[in-house]
């Protein structure tokens, strides 16, 4: 019996790598059904100021095909920024976030809002030494 029924996490997940996999495996260890919100291309260009290598639908399909992911859906900028909107859509029991957000004003507020809805936030560790940005840099050097 896992700690939660429905879990949710979201991110860009461009150039899918083992840091992403570690995160999703840790999420799935704690919930029966894992939903992944895939940030749309507009979020990547307008908010992260980056160019996605893989477009949103390709990123969604890769995530959706993973054994540890039960459903991957594209989410908007609004749903990425406001986790209550994401909760209204997916009705999860737990939100998984990177532990770099723990204790921030934004997440303290979200924790309070979630408490009223009966949802929790679990903070998971970031895998050091790998990221999409780092991969892009390395490829730039070698190609
Ligand atoms: N993540 C992680 N460990 C990594 C990279 C990402 O745990 N080494 C997690 C992030 O905390 C986030 C999810 O994976 O919850 C999606 O992260 P994303 O921003 O798409 O990945 P990055 O590789 O960090 O991308 P970028 O370098 O563009 O910021």
PDB file of C-alpha atoms and ligand atoms in Angstrom:
ATOM      1  CA  UNK A   1       0.000   0.000   0.000  1.00  0.00           C
ATOM      2  CA  UNK A   2       1.523   3.302  -1.080  1.00  0.00           C
ATOM      3  CA  UNK A   3       1.313   6.544   0.891  1.00  0.00           C
ATOM      4  CA  UNK A   4      -0.914   8.337  -1.680  1.00  0.00           C
ATOM      5  CA  UNK A   5      -3.414   7.344  -4.349  1.00  0.00           C
ATOM      6  CA  UNK A   6      -3.026  10.070  -6.977  1.00  0.00           C
ATOM      7  CA  UNK A   7       0.213  12.031  -7.327  1.00  0.00           C
ATOM      8  CA  UNK A   8       1.092  14.947  -9.569  1.00  0.00           C
ATOM      9  CA  UNK A   9       4.273  16.594 -10.715  1.00  0.00           C
ATOM     10  CA  UNK A  10       5.031  18.944 -13.569  1.00  0.00           C
ATOM     11  CA  UNK A  11       7.958  20.188 -15.592  1.00  0.00           C
ATOM     12  CA  UNK A  12       9.367  20.722 -19.051  1.00  0.00           C
ATOM     13  CA  UNK A  13      11.220  17.395 -19.354  1.00  0.00           C
ATOM     14  CA  UNK A  14      13.052  18.371 -22.549  1.00  0.00           C
ATOM     15  CA  UNK A  15      15.783  15.953 -23.736  1.00  0.00           C
ATOM     16  CA  UNK A  16      14.563  13.368 -21.216  1.00  0.00           C
ATOM     17  CA  UNK A  17      17.461  12.328 -18.959  1.00  0.00           C
ATOM     18  CA  UNK A  18      18.242  10.283 -15.833  1.00  0.00           C
ATOM     19  CA  UNK A  19      17.615  13.244 -13.468  1.00  0.00           C
ATOM     20  CA  UNK A  20      14.040  13.299 -14.790  1.00  0.00           C
ATOM     21  CA  UNK A  21      13.800   9.515 -14.414  1.00  0.00           C
ATOM     22  CA  UNK A  22      15.058   9.610 -10.805  1.00  0.00           C
ATOM     23  CA  UNK A  23      12.400  12.192  -9.958  1.00  0.00           C
ATOM     24  CA  UNK A  24       9.559  10.233 -11.579  1.00  0.00           C
ATOM     25  CA  UNK A  25      10.653   6.958  -9.958  1.00  0.00           C
ATOM     26  CA  UNK A  26      10.664   8.651  -6.548  1.00  0.00           C
ATOM     27  CA  UNK A  27       7.173  10.057  -7.228  1.00  0.00           C
ATOM     28  CA  UNK A  28       5.837   6.670  -8.258  1.00  0.00           C
ATOM     29  CA  UNK A  29       7.281   5.036  -5.127  1.00  0.00           C
ATOM     30  CA  UNK A  30       4.844   7.163  -3.142  1.00  0.00           C
ATOM     31  CA  UNK A  31       1.633   6.985  -5.200  1.00  0.00           C
ATOM     32  CA  UNK A  32      -0.478   4.435  -7.046  1.00  0.00           C
ATOM     33  CA  UNK A  33      -1.312   6.696  -9.974  1.00  0.00           C
ATOM     34  CA  UNK A  34       1.152   9.319 -11.232  1.00  0.00           C
ATOM     35  CA  UNK A  35       0.026  12.210 -13.420  1.00  0.00           C
ATOM     36  CA  UNK A  36       2.700  14.355 -15.070  1.00  0.00           C
ATOM     37  CA  UNK A  37       1.924  17.877 -16.256  1.00  0.00           C
ATOM     38  CA  UNK A  38       4.074  18.702 -19.266  1.00  0.00           C
ATOM     39  CA  UNK A  39       4.694  22.450 -19.581  1.00  0.00           C
ATOM     40  CA  UNK A  40       3.622  23.716 -22.971  1.00  0.00           C
ATOM     41  CA  UNK A  41       6.045  25.252 -25.489  1.00  0.00           C
ATOM     42  CA  UNK A  42       4.785  28.744 -24.647  1.00  0.00           C
ATOM     43  CA  UNK A  43       5.894  28.271 -21.034  1.00  0.00           C
ATOM     44  CA  UNK A  44       9.379  27.250 -22.197  1.00  0.00           C
ATOM     45  CA  UNK A  45       9.807  30.213 -24.546  1.00  0.00           C
ATOM     46  CA  UNK A  46       7.949  32.920 -22.600  1.00  0.00           C
ATOM     47  CA  UNK A  47       8.731  32.014 -18.971  1.00  0.00           C
ATOM     48  CA  UNK A  48      11.991  30.027 -19.104  1.00  0.00           C
ATOM     49  CA  UNK A  49      13.247  32.013 -22.105  1.00  0.00           C
ATOM     50  CA  UNK A  50      14.534  28.818 -23.716  1.00  0.00           C
ATOM     51  CA  UNK A  51      13.865  27.057 -27.000  1.00  0.00           C
ATOM     52  CA  UNK A  52      12.478  23.549 -26.480  1.00  0.00           C
ATOM     53  CA  UNK A  53      14.405  20.943 -28.499  1.00  0.00           C
ATOM     54  CA  UNK A  54      11.430  18.575 -28.407  1.00  0.00           C
ATOM     55  CA  UNK A  55       8.005  20.158 -28.862  1.00  0.00           C
ATOM     56  CA  UNK A  56       5.285  19.712 -26.216  1.00  0.00           C
ATOM     57  CA  UNK A  57       3.547  16.785 -27.904  1.00  0.00           C
ATOM     58  CA  UNK A  58       6.795  14.824 -28.304  1.00  0.00           C
ATOM     59  CA  UNK A  59       7.719  15.510 -24.678  1.00  0.00           C
ATOM     60  CA  UNK A  60       4.244  14.401 -23.581  1.00  0.00           C
ATOM     61  CA  UNK A  61       4.414  11.170 -25.611  1.00  0.00           C
ATOM     62  CA  UNK A  62       7.809  10.201 -24.192  1.00  0.00           C
ATOM     63  CA  UNK A  63       6.581  10.709 -20.624  1.00  0.00           C
ATOM     64  CA  UNK A  64       3.277   8.966 -21.287  1.00  0.00           C
ATOM     65  CA  UNK A  65       5.121   5.866 -22.537  1.00  0.00           C
ATOM     66  CA  UNK A  66       7.084   5.418 -19.280  1.00  0.00           C
ATOM     67  CA  UNK A  67       6.167   2.572 -16.915  1.00  0.00           C
ATOM     68  CA  UNK A  68       6.345   4.916 -13.915  1.00  0.00           C
ATOM     69  CA  UNK A  69       3.942   7.456 -15.471  1.00  0.00           C
ATOM     70  CA  UNK A  70       0.230   6.700 -15.607  1.00  0.00           C
ATOM     71  CA  UNK A  71      -0.832   9.793 -17.531  1.00  0.00           C
ATOM     72  CA  UNK A  72       1.026  12.748 -19.057  1.00  0.00           C
ATOM     73  CA  UNK A  73      -0.902  15.858 -20.098  1.00  0.00           C
ATOM     74  CA  UNK A  74       0.201  19.196 -21.497  1.00  0.00           C
ATOM     75  CA  UNK A  75      -0.390  22.061 -19.047  1.00  0.00           C
ATOM     76  CA  UNK A  76      -0.598  25.805 -19.663  1.00  0.00           C
ATOM     77  CA  UNK A  77       1.472  28.615 -18.137  1.00  0.00           C
ATOM     78  CA  UNK A  78      -1.428  29.399 -15.771  1.00  0.00           C
ATOM     79  CA  UNK A  79      -1.706  25.780 -14.616  1.00  0.00           C
ATOM     80  CA  UNK A  80       2.057  25.615 -14.111  1.00  0.00           C
ATOM     81  CA  UNK A  81       2.199  28.812 -12.074  1.00  0.00           C
ATOM     82  CA  UNK A  82      -0.967  28.280 -10.044  1.00  0.00           C
ATOM     83  CA  UNK A  83      -1.018  24.785  -8.561  1.00  0.00           C
ATOM     84  CA  UNK A  84      -4.639  25.253  -7.451  1.00  0.00           C
ATOM     85  CA  UNK A  85      -5.634  25.363 -11.131  1.00  0.00           C
ATOM     86  CA  UNK A  86      -3.696  22.139 -11.653  1.00  0.00           C
ATOM     87  CA  UNK A  87      -5.458  20.620  -8.623  1.00  0.00           C
ATOM     88  CA  UNK A  88      -8.880  21.663 -10.012  1.00  0.00           C
ATOM     89  CA  UNK A  89      -8.029  19.798 -13.185  1.00  0.00           C
ATOM     90  CA  UNK A  90      -6.404  16.643 -11.792  1.00  0.00           C
ATOM     91  CA  UNK A  91      -7.693  16.356  -8.168  1.00  0.00           C
ATOM     92  CA  UNK A  92      -4.450  14.780  -6.899  1.00  0.00           C
ATOM     93  CA  UNK A  93      -3.702  13.821  -3.274  1.00  0.00           C
ATOM     94  CA  UNK A  94      -0.096  14.950  -3.436  1.00  0.00           C
ATOM     95  CA  UNK A  95       2.017  17.394  -5.406  1.00  0.00           C
ATOM     96  CA  UNK A  96       5.667  16.426  -5.839  1.00  0.00           C
ATOM     97  CA  UNK A  97       8.087  19.340  -6.138  1.00  0.00           C
ATOM     98  CA  UNK A  98      11.827  19.897  -6.096  1.00  0.00           C
ATOM     99  CA  UNK A  99      13.233  20.443  -2.593  1.00  0.00           C
ATOM    100  CA  UNK A 100      14.677  23.791  -3.702  1.00  0.00           C
ATOM    101  CA  UNK A 101      11.103  25.171  -3.298  1.00  0.00           C
ATOM    102  CA  UNK A 102      10.756  24.026   0.316  1.00  0.00           C
ATOM    103  CA  UNK A 103      10.247  26.935   2.732  1.00  0.00           C
ATOM    104  CA  UNK A 104       9.701  29.511  -0.038  1.00  0.00           C
ATOM    105  CA  UNK A 105       6.840  32.004   0.465  1.00  0.00           C
ATOM    106  CA  UNK A 106       5.118  30.723  -2.665  1.00  0.00           C
ATOM    107  CA  UNK A 107       5.121  27.118  -1.501  1.00  0.00           C
ATOM    108  CA  UNK A 108       4.194  27.955   2.089  1.00  0.00           C
ATOM    109  CA  UNK A 109       1.080  29.631   0.664  1.00  0.00           C
ATOM    110  CA  UNK A 110       0.367  26.668  -1.625  1.00  0.00           C
ATOM    111  CA  UNK A 111       0.727  24.270   1.338  1.00  0.00           C
ATOM    112  CA  UNK A 112      -1.894  26.306   3.251  1.00  0.00           C
ATOM    113  CA  UNK A 113      -4.270  26.322   0.279  1.00  0.00           C
ATOM    114  CA  UNK A 114      -3.774  22.596  -0.242  1.00  0.00           C
ATOM    115  CA  UNK A 115      -4.500  21.822   3.383  1.00  0.00           C
ATOM    116  CA  UNK A 116      -8.065  23.063   2.884  1.00  0.00           C
ATOM    117  CA  UNK A 117      -8.386  20.797  -0.150  1.00  0.00           C
ATOM    118  CA  UNK A 118      -6.923  17.786   1.636  1.00  0.00           C
ATOM    119  CA  UNK A 119      -3.818  17.657  -0.568  1.00  0.00           C
ATOM    120  CA  UNK A 120      -0.163  17.486   0.480  1.00  0.00           C
ATOM    121  CA  UNK A 121       3.168  18.563  -0.969  1.00  0.00           C
ATOM    122  CA  UNK A 122       6.172  16.229  -0.897  1.00  0.00           C
ATOM    123  CA  UNK A 123       9.588  17.664  -1.696  1.00  0.00           C
ATOM    124  CA  UNK A 124      12.008  15.461  -3.593  1.00  0.00           C
ATOM    125  CA  UNK A 125      15.763  15.852  -4.120  1.00  0.00           C
ATOM    126  CA  UNK A 126      17.211  17.217  -7.361  1.00  0.00           C
ATOM    127  CA  UNK A 127      19.771  14.927  -9.038  1.00  0.00           C
ATOM    128  CA  UNK A 128      23.037  16.828  -9.079  1.00  0.00           C
ATOM    129  CA  UNK A 129      25.251  16.943 -12.136  1.00  0.00           C
ATOM    130  CA  UNK A 130      22.696  16.602 -14.928  1.00  0.00           C
ATOM    131  CA  UNK A 131      20.181  18.936 -16.543  1.00  0.00           C
ATOM    132  CA  UNK A 132      18.740  19.711 -19.949  1.00  0.00           C
ATOM    133  CA  UNK A 133      20.734  22.961 -20.053  1.00  0.00           C
ATOM    134  CA  UNK A 134      23.953  21.056 -19.275  1.00  0.00           C
ATOM    135  CA  UNK A 135      23.249  18.487 -22.007  1.00  0.00           C
ATOM    136  CA  UNK A 136      22.631  21.277 -24.534  1.00  0.00           C
ATOM    137  CA  UNK A 137      25.931  22.903 -23.538  1.00  0.00           C
ATOM    138  CA  UNK A 138      27.841  19.632 -23.834  1.00  0.00           C
ATOM    139  CA  UNK A 139      26.367  18.893 -27.262  1.00  0.00           C
ATOM    140  CA  UNK A 140      27.295  22.387 -28.372  1.00  0.00           C
ATOM    141  CA  UNK A 141      30.917  21.692 -27.476  1.00  0.00           C
ATOM    142  CA  UNK A 142      31.112  18.346 -29.237  1.00  0.00           C
ATOM    143  CA  UNK A 143      29.148  18.836 -32.447  1.00  0.00           C
TER     144      UNK A 143
HETATM  145  N1  LIG B   1      14.888  17.401 -12.078  1.00  0.00           N
HETATM  146  C1  LIG B   1      15.623  16.707 -11.116  1.00  0.00           C
HETATM  147  N2  LIG B   1      16.966  16.512 -11.278  1.00  0.00           N
HETATM  148  C2  LIG B   1      17.592  16.999 -12.369  1.00  0.00           C
HETATM  149  C3  LIG B   1      16.863  17.719 -13.362  1.00  0.00           C
HETATM  150  C4  LIG B   1      15.500  17.890 -13.171  1.00  0.00           C
HETATM  151  O1  LIG B   1      15.058  16.250 -10.114  1.00  0.00           O
HETATM  152  N3  LIG B   1      18.906  16.825 -12.492  1.00  0.00           N
HETATM  153  C5  LIG B   1      13.459  17.612 -11.878  1.00  0.00           C
HETATM  154  C6  LIG B   1      13.086  19.074 -11.674  1.00  0.00           C
HETATM  155  O2  LIG B   1      13.238  19.434 -10.299  1.00  0.00           O
HETATM  156  C7  LIG B   1      11.646  19.104 -12.125  1.00  0.00           C
HETATM  157  C8  LIG B   1      11.585  18.028 -13.231  1.00  0.00           C
HETATM  158  O3  LIG B   1      12.762  17.231 -13.058  1.00  0.00           O
HETATM  159  O4  LIG B   1      10.817  18.694 -11.058  1.00  0.00           O
HETATM  160  C9  LIG B   1      11.578  18.646 -14.618  1.00  0.00           C
HETATM  161  O5  LIG B   1      12.684  19.507 -14.681  1.00  0.00           O
HETATM  162  P1  LIG B   1      13.123  20.350 -15.945  1.00  0.00           P
HETATM  163  O6  LIG B   1      13.215  21.784 -15.594  1.00  0.00           O
HETATM  164  O7  LIG B   1      12.343  19.970 -17.126  1.00  0.00           O
HETATM  165  O8  LIG B   1      14.616  19.723 -16.139  1.00  0.00           O
HETATM  166  P2  LIG B   1      16.067  20.369 -16.174  1.00  0.00           P
HETATM  167  O9  LIG B   1      16.942  19.285 -16.679  1.00  0.00           O
HETATM  168  O10 LIG B   1      16.434  20.932 -14.820  1.00  0.00           O
HETATM  169  O11 LIG B   1      15.936  21.528 -17.265  1.00  0.00           O
HETATM  170  P3  LIG B   1      16.707  22.939 -17.419  1.00  0.00           P
HETATM  171  O12 LIG B   1      18.177  22.654 -17.420  1.00  0.00           O
HETATM  172  O13 LIG B   1      16.207  23.465 -18.740  1.00  0.00           O
HETATM  173  O14 LIG B   1      16.253  23.801 -16.265  1.00  0.00           O
END
